[in-house]
Tab-separated table of C-alpha atoms in Angstrom:
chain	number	residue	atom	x	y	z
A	1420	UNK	CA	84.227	140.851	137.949
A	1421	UNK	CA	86.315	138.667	139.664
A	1422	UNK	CA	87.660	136.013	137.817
A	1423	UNK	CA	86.358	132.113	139.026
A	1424	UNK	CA	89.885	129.550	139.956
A	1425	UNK	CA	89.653	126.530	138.608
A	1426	UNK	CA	91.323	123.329	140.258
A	1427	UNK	CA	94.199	121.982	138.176
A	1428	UNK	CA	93.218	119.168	135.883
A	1429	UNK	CA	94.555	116.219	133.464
A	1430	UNK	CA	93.484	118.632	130.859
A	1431	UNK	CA	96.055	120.843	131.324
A	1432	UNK	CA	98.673	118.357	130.402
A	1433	UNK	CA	97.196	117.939	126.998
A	1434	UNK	CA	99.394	119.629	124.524
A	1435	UNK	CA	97.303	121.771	121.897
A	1436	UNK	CA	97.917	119.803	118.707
A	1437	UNK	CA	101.143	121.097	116.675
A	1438	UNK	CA	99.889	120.338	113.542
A	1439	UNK	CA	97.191	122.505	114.454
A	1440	UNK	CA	98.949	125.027	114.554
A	1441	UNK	CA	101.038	124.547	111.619
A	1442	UNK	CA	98.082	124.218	109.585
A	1443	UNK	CA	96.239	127.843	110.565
A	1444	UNK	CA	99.711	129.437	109.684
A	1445	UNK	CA	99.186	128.030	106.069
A	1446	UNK	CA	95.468	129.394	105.939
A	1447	UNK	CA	97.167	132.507	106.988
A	1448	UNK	CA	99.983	132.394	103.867
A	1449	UNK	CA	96.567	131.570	101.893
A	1450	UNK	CA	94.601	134.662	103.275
A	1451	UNK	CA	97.517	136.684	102.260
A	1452	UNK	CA	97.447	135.671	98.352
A	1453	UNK	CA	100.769	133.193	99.017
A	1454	UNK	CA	101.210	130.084	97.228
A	1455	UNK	CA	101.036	127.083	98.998
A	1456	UNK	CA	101.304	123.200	99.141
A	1457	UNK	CA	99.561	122.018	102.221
A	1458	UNK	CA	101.258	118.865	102.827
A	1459	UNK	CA	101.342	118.879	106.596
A	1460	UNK	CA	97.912	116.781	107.413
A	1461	UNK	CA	95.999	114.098	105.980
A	1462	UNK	CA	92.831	113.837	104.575
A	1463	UNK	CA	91.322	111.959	101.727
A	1464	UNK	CA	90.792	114.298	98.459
A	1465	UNK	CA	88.400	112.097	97.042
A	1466	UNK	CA	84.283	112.297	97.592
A	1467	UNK	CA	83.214	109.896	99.118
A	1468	UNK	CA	81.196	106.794	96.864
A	1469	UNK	CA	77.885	108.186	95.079
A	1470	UNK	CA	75.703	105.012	97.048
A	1471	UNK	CA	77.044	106.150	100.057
A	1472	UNK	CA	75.525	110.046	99.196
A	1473	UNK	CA	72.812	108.268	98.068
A	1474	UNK	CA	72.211	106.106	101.351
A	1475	UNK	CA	72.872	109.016	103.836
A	1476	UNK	CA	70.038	110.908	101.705
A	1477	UNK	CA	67.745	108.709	101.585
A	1478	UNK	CA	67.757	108.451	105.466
A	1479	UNK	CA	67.303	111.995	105.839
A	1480	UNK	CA	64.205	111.890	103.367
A	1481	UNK	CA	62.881	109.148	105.596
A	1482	UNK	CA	63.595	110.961	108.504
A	1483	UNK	CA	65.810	108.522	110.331
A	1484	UNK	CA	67.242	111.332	112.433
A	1485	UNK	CA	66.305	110.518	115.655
A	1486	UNK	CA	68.489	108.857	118.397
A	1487	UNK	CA	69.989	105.843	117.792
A	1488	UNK	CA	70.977	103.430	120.150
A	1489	UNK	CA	74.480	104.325	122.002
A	1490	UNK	CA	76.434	101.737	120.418
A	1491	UNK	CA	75.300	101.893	116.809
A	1492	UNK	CA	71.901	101.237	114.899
A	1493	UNK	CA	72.102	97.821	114.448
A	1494	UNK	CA	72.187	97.345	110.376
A	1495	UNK	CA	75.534	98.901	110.710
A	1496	UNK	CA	76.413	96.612	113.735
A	1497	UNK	CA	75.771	93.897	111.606
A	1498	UNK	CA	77.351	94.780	108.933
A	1499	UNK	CA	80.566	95.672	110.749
A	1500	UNK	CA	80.355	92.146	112.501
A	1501	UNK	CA	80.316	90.472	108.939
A	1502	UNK	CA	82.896	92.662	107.527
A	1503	UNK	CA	85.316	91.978	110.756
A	1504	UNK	CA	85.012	88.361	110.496
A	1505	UNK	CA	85.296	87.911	106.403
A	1506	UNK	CA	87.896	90.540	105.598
A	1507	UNK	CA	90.155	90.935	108.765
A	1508	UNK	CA	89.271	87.063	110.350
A	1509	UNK	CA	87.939	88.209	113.606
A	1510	UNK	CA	86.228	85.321	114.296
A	1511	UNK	CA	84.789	85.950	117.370
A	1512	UNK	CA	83.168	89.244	116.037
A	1513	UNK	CA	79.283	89.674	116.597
A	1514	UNK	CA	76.864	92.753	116.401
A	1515	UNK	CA	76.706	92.398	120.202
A	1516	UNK	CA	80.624	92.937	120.392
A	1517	UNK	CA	81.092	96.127	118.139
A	1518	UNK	CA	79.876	99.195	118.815
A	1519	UNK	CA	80.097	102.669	116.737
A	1520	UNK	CA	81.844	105.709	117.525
A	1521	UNK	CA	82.062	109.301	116.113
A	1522	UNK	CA	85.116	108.654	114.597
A	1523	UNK	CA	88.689	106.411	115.235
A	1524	UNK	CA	89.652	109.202	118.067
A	1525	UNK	CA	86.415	108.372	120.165
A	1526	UNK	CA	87.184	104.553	120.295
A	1527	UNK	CA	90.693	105.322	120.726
A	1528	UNK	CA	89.811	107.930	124.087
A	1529	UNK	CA	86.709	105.045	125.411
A	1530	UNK	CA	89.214	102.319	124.560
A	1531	UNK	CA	91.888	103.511	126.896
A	1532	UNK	CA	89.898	104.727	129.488
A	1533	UNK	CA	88.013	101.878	129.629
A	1534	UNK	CA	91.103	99.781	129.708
A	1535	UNK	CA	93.467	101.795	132.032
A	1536	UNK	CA	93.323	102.141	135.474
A	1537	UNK	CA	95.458	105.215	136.947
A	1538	UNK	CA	99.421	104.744	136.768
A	1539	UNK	CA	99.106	102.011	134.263
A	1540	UNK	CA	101.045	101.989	131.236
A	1541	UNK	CA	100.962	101.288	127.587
A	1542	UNK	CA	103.654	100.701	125.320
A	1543	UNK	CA	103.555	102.839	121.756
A	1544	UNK	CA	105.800	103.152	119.064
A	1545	UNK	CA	108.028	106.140	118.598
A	1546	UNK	CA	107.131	108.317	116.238
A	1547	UNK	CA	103.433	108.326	116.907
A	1548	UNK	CA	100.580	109.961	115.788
A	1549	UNK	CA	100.644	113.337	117.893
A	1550	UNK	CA	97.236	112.416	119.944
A	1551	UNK	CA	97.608	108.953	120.830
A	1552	UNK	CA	99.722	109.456	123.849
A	1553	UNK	CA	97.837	112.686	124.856
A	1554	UNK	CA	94.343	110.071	124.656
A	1555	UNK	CA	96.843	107.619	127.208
A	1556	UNK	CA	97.293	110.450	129.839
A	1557	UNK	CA	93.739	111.875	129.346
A	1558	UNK	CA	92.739	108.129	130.596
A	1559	UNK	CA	95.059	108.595	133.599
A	1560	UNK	CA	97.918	106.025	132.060
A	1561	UNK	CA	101.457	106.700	130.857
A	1562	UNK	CA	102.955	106.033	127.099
A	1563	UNK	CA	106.043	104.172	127.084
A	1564	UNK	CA	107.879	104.934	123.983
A	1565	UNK	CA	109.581	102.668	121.789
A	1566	UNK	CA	111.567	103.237	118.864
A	1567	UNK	CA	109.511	101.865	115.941
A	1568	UNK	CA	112.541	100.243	114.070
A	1569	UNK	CA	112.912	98.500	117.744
A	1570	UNK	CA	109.691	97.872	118.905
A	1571	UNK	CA	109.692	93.889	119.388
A	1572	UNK	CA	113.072	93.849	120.952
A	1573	UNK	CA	112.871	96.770	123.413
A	1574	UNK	CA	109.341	95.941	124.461
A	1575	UNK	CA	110.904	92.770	126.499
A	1576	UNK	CA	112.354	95.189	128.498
A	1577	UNK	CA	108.796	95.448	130.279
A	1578	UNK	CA	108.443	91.868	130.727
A	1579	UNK	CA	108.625	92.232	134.336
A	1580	UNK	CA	106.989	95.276	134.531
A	1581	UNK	CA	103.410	94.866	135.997
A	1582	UNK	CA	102.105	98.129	135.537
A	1583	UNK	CA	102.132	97.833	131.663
A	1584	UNK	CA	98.641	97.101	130.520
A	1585	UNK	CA	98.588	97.232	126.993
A	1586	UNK	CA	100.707	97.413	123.612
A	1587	UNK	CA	100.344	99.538	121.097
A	1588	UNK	CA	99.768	98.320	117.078
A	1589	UNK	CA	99.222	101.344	114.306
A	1590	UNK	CA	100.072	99.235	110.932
A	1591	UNK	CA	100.124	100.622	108.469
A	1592	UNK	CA	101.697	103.324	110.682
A	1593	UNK	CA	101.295	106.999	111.307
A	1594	UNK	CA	103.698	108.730	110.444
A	1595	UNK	CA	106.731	106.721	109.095
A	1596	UNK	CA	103.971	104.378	106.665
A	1597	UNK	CA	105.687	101.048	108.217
A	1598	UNK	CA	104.426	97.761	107.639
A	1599	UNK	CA	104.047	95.767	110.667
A	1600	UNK	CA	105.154	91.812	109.029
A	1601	UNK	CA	103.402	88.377	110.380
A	1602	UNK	CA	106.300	87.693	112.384
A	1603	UNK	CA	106.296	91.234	113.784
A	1604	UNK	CA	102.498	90.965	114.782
A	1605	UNK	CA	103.344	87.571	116.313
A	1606	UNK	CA	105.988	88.412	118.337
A	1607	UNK	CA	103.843	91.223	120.006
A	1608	UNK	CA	101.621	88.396	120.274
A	1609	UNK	CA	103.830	86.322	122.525
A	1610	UNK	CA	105.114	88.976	124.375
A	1611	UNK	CA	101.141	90.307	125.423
A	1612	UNK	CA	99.781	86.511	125.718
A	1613	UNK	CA	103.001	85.875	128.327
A	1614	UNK	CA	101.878	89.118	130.168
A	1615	UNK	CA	98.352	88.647	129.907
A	1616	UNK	CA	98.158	91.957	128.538
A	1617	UNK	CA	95.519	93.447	125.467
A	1618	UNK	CA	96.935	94.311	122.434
A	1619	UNK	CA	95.128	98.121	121.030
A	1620	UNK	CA	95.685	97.355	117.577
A	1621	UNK	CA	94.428	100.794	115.504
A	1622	UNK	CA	93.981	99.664	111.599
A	1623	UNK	CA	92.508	102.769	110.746
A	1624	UNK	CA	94.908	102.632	107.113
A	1625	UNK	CA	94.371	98.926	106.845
A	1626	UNK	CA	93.527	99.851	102.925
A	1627	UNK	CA	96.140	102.309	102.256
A	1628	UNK	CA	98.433	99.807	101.630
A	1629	UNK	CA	101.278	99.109	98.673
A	1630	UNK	CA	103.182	97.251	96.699
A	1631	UNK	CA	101.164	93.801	97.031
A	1632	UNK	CA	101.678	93.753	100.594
A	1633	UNK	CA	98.494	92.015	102.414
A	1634	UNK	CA	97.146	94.034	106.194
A	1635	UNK	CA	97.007	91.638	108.832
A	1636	UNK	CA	94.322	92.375	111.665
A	1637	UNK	CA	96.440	91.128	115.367
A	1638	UNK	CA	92.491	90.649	116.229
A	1639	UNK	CA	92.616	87.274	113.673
A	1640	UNK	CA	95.873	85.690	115.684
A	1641	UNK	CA	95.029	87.234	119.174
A	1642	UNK	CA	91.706	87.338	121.199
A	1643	UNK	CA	92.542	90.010	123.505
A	1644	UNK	CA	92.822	92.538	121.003
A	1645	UNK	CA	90.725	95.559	120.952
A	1646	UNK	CA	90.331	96.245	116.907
A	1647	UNK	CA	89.708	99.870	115.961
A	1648	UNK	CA	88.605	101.076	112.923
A	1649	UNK	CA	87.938	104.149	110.772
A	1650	UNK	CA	85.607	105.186	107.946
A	1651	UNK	CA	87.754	108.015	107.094
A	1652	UNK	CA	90.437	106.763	105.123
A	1653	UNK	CA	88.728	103.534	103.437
A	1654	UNK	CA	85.959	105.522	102.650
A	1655	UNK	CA	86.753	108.843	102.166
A	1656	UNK	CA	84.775	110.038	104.922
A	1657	UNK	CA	86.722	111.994	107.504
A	1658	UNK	CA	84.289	114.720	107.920
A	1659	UNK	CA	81.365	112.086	108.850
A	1660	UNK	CA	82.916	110.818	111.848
A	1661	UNK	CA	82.288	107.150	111.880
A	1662	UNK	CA	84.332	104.939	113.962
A	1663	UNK	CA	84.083	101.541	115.213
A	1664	UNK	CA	85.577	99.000	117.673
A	1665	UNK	CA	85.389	95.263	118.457
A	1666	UNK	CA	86.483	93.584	121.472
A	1667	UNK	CA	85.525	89.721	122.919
A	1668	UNK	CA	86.226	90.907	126.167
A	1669	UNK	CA	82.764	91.503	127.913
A	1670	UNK	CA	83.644	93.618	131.126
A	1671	UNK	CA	85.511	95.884	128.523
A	1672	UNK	CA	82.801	96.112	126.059
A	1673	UNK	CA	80.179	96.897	128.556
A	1674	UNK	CA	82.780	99.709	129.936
A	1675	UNK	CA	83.110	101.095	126.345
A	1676	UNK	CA	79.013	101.098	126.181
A	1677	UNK	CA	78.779	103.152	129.179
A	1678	UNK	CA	81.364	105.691	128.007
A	1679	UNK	CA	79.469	106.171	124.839
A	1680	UNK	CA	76.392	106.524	126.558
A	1681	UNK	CA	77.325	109.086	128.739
A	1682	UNK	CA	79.674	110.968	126.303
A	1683	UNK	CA	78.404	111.136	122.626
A	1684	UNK	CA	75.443	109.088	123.134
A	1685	UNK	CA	75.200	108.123	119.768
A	1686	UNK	CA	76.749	108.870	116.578
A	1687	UNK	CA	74.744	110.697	113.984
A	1688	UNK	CA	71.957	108.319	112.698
A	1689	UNK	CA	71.807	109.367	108.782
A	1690	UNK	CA	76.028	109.144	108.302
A	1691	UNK	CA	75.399	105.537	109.946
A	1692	UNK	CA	72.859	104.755	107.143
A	1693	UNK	CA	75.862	105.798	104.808
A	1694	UNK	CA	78.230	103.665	106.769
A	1695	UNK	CA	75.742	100.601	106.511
A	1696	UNK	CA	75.511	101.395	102.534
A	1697	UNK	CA	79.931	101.756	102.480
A	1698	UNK	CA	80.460	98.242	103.796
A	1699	UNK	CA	77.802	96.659	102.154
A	1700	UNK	CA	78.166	98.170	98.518
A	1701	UNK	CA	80.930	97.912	96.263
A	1702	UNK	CA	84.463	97.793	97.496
A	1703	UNK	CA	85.940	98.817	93.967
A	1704	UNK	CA	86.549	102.283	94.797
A	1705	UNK	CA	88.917	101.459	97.704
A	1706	UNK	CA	91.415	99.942	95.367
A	1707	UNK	CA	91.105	103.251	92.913
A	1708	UNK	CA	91.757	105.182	96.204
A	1709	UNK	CA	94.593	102.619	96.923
A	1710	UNK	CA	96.217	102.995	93.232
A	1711	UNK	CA	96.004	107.192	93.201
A	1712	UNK	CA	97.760	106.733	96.825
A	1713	UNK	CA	100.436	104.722	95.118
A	1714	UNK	CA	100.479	107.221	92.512
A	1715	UNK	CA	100.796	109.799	94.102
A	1716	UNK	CA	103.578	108.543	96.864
A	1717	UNK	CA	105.789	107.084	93.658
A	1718	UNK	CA	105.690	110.760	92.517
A	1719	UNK	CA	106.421	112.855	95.893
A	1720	UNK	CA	109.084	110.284	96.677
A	1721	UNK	CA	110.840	110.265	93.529
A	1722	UNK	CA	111.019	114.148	93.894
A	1723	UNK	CA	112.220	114.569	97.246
A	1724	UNK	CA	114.984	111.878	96.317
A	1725	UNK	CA	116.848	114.725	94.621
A	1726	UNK	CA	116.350	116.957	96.850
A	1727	UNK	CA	119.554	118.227	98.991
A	1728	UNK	CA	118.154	118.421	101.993
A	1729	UNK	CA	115.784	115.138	102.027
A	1730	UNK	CA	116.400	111.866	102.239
A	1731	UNK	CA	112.436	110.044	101.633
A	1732	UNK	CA	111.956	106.620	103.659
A	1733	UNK	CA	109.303	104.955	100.961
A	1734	UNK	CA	105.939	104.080	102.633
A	1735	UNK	CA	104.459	100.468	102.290
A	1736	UNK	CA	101.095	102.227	103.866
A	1737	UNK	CA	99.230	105.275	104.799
A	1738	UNK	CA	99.758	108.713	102.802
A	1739	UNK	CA	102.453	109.966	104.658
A	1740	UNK	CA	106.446	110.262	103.624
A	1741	UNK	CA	108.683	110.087	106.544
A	1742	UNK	CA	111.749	112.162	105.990
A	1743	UNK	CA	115.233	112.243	107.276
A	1744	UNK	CA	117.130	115.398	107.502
A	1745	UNK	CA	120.824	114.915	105.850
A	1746	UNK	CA	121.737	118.362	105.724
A	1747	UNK	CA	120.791	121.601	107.083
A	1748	UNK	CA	120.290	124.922	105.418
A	1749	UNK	CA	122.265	127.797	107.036
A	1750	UNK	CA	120.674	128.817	110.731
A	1751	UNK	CA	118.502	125.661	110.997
A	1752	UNK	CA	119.386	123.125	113.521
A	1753	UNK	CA	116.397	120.855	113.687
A	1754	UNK	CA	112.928	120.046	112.525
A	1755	UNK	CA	111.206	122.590	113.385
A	1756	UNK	CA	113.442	124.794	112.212
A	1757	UNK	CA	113.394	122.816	108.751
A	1758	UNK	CA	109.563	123.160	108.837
A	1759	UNK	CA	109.785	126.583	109.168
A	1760	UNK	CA	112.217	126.927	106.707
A	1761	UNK	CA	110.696	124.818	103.989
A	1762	UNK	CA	107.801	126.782	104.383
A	1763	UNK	CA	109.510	130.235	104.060
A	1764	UNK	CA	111.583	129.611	100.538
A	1765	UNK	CA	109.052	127.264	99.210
A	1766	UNK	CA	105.434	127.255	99.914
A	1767	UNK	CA	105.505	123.908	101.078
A	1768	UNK	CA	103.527	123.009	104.779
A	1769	UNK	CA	104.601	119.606	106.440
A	1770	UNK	CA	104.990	118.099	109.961
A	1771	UNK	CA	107.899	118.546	112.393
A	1772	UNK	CA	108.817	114.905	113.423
A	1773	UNK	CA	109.331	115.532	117.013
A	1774	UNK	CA	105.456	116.262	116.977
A	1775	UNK	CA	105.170	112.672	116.827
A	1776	UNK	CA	107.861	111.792	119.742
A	1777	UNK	CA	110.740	112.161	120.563
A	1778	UNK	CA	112.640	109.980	117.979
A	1779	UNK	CA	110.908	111.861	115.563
A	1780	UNK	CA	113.897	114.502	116.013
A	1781	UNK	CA	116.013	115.009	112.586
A	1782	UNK	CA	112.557	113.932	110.256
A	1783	UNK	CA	109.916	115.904	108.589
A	1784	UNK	CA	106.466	114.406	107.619
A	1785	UNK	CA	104.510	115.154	104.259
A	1786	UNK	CA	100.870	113.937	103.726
A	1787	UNK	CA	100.588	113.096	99.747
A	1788	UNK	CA	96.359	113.250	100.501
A	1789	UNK	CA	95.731	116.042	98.190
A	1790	UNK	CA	94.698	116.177	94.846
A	1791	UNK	CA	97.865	114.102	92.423
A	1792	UNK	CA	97.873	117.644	90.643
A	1793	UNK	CA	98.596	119.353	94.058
A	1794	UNK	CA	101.005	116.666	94.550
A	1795	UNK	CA	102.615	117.062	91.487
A	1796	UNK	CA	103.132	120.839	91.751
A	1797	UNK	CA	104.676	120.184	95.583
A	1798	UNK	CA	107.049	117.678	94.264
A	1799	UNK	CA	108.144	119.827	91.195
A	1800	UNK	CA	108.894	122.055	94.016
A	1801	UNK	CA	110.779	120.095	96.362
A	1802	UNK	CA	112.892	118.090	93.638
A	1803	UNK	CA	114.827	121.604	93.476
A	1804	UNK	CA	114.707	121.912	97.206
């Protein structure tokens, strides 16, 4: 049977996720009976809080699983609104400005689309999160990369540019676990208030955060913000896929609604329940999560600082340890090679930086998300490495 031609589409730029990859080659090492340390993506170890379980049970016994509406049932609209204005100081958050998606990648994907008309462009930091400038093109725009450690200053570059359309905020940041500072934030500020340009600020780490330093949401200082948030890493619950956004503009909002409605229409109603029952309960456990984080980073990073090979850039945020390459092993030249490498004599799975852009060249990523005994074993490991 002959096969049917497809048309070429924006699809096909999408590059399959590298970390992806590296990850089914450790399942394979596993399958095999191999030792390994999967360091190479992120996910919480921890369950999530026992009234959460509780909350998403008890809406399944009283069978709330039925639609909901598109934007969120609105108990957890509520309590998002009231979490946005007394934690982060989003003032001008309401129930009718939020909305709930299935997961931080959904409001990323109906933020940008919603935002970007065809040829526009958005400025992001370089290294970035693998998917965030694959969401960008998917939505018809174009990333501009800018080094990280130069963000403010080579952003100004673009002052006259009109086709920019947005900056870029991930603080705490994926994957270097940099701290954007006030002054930082309020430079980025000035630059998108001169433009009259949004700022996507993504705070999906806002509470994996160290060493006293406070998160501050751009949202509180700037009203053309469009503040995402995840459940996954304050709460422990990555697998539940609950997202949410806020923004005061209304055209925007009401293009976000219809992209939920005619995408996921609705996230799943008994997780919301949970969601609802996570904001509302006791916040305790996210500083326990916070202080095993910090554990568990003072641990990885003190190993890796003897290692030959490693030089560790110590996170103020997230659970990831940027890492420069000082030296090279015989026959490796770069990253990927290192990856590859580290893997091979050791066990040990982490990220390539150039995954994350191209100044990611010369660095390899570990996640320190695992179990603090997993943790421990990897860094007895890579202390020798």
């Amino acid at each position: 049977m002959k096969q049917i031609q497809l048309s070429r589409n924006v699809v096909d730029d999408i590059s399959f996720g590298a970390i992806v990859k590296i990850r089914d080659q450790l399942l394979e090492m596993q399958r095999a009976g191999k030792k390994v340390y999967r360091l190479e993506s992120g996910d919480p170890s921890f369950p999530i809080p026992e009234h959460v379980r509780l909350a998403i049970e008890d809406a399944l016994k009283k069978n709330r699983t039925h639609y909901t509406d598109s934007t969120g049932i609105p108990e957890l609209r509520k309590a998002i609104a009231e979490k946005l204005v007394k934690k982060n100081g989003i003032r001008s958050a309401t129930p009718e400005n939020v909305l709930v998606s299935n997961g931080g990648m959904n409001a990323l994907y109906i933020t940008f689309r919603s935002l970007i008309a065809p040829g526009e462009k958005v400025i992001i930091p370089d290294p970035m999160w693998t998917e965030i400038a694959e969401i960008i093109k998917l939505a018809d725009g174009i990333p501009i990369r800018i080094p990280v450690e130069r963000y403010v200053e080579e952003m100004r570059k673009y002052e006259n540019d009109d086709r920019v359309r947005a900056v870029f905020i991930n603080s705490p940041h994926n994957p270097t676990g940099y701290v954007f500072g006030e002054k930082q934030i309020s430079d980025i500020i000035d630059f998108a208030e001169s433009k009259g340009i949004f700022i996507v600020s993504d705070e999906a780490y806002e509470d994996v955060i160290f060493d006293g330093l406070k998160h501050l949401s751009p949202g509180s200082l700037y009203d053309d913000t469009i503040s995402l948030f995840s459940m996954s890493k304050s709460y422990a619950m990555s697998g539940l896929r609950i997202g949410y956004a806020h923004t005061s503009n209304e055209i925007l909002y009401d293009r976000m609604k219809k992209l939920l409605r005619c995408t996921i229409n609705g996230v799943n109603s008994a997780t919301q329940y949970g969601a609802v029952a996570a904001l509302t309960g006791p916040q305790d456990y996210i500083g326990e999560m916070r202080k095993e984080y910090q554990k568990r980073r003072d641990i990885i990073y003190e190993a890796v600082s003897e290692s030959r090979y490693l030089e560790p850039i110590k996170p103020h945020g997230t659970f990831y340890l940027w890492n420069r390459i000082k030296e090279y092993p015989p026959g490796v030249s770069d990253s990927w090679g290192m990856t590859s490498y580290l893997l091979e004599k050791t066990g040990v799975g982490s990220s390539p930086g150039p995954v994350f852009g191209p100044a990611g060249e010369g660095y390899i990523r570990f996640a320190f998300s695992a179990a603090t005994d997993h943790i421990q074993e990897a860094a007895d490991v890579l202390r020798n490495f």
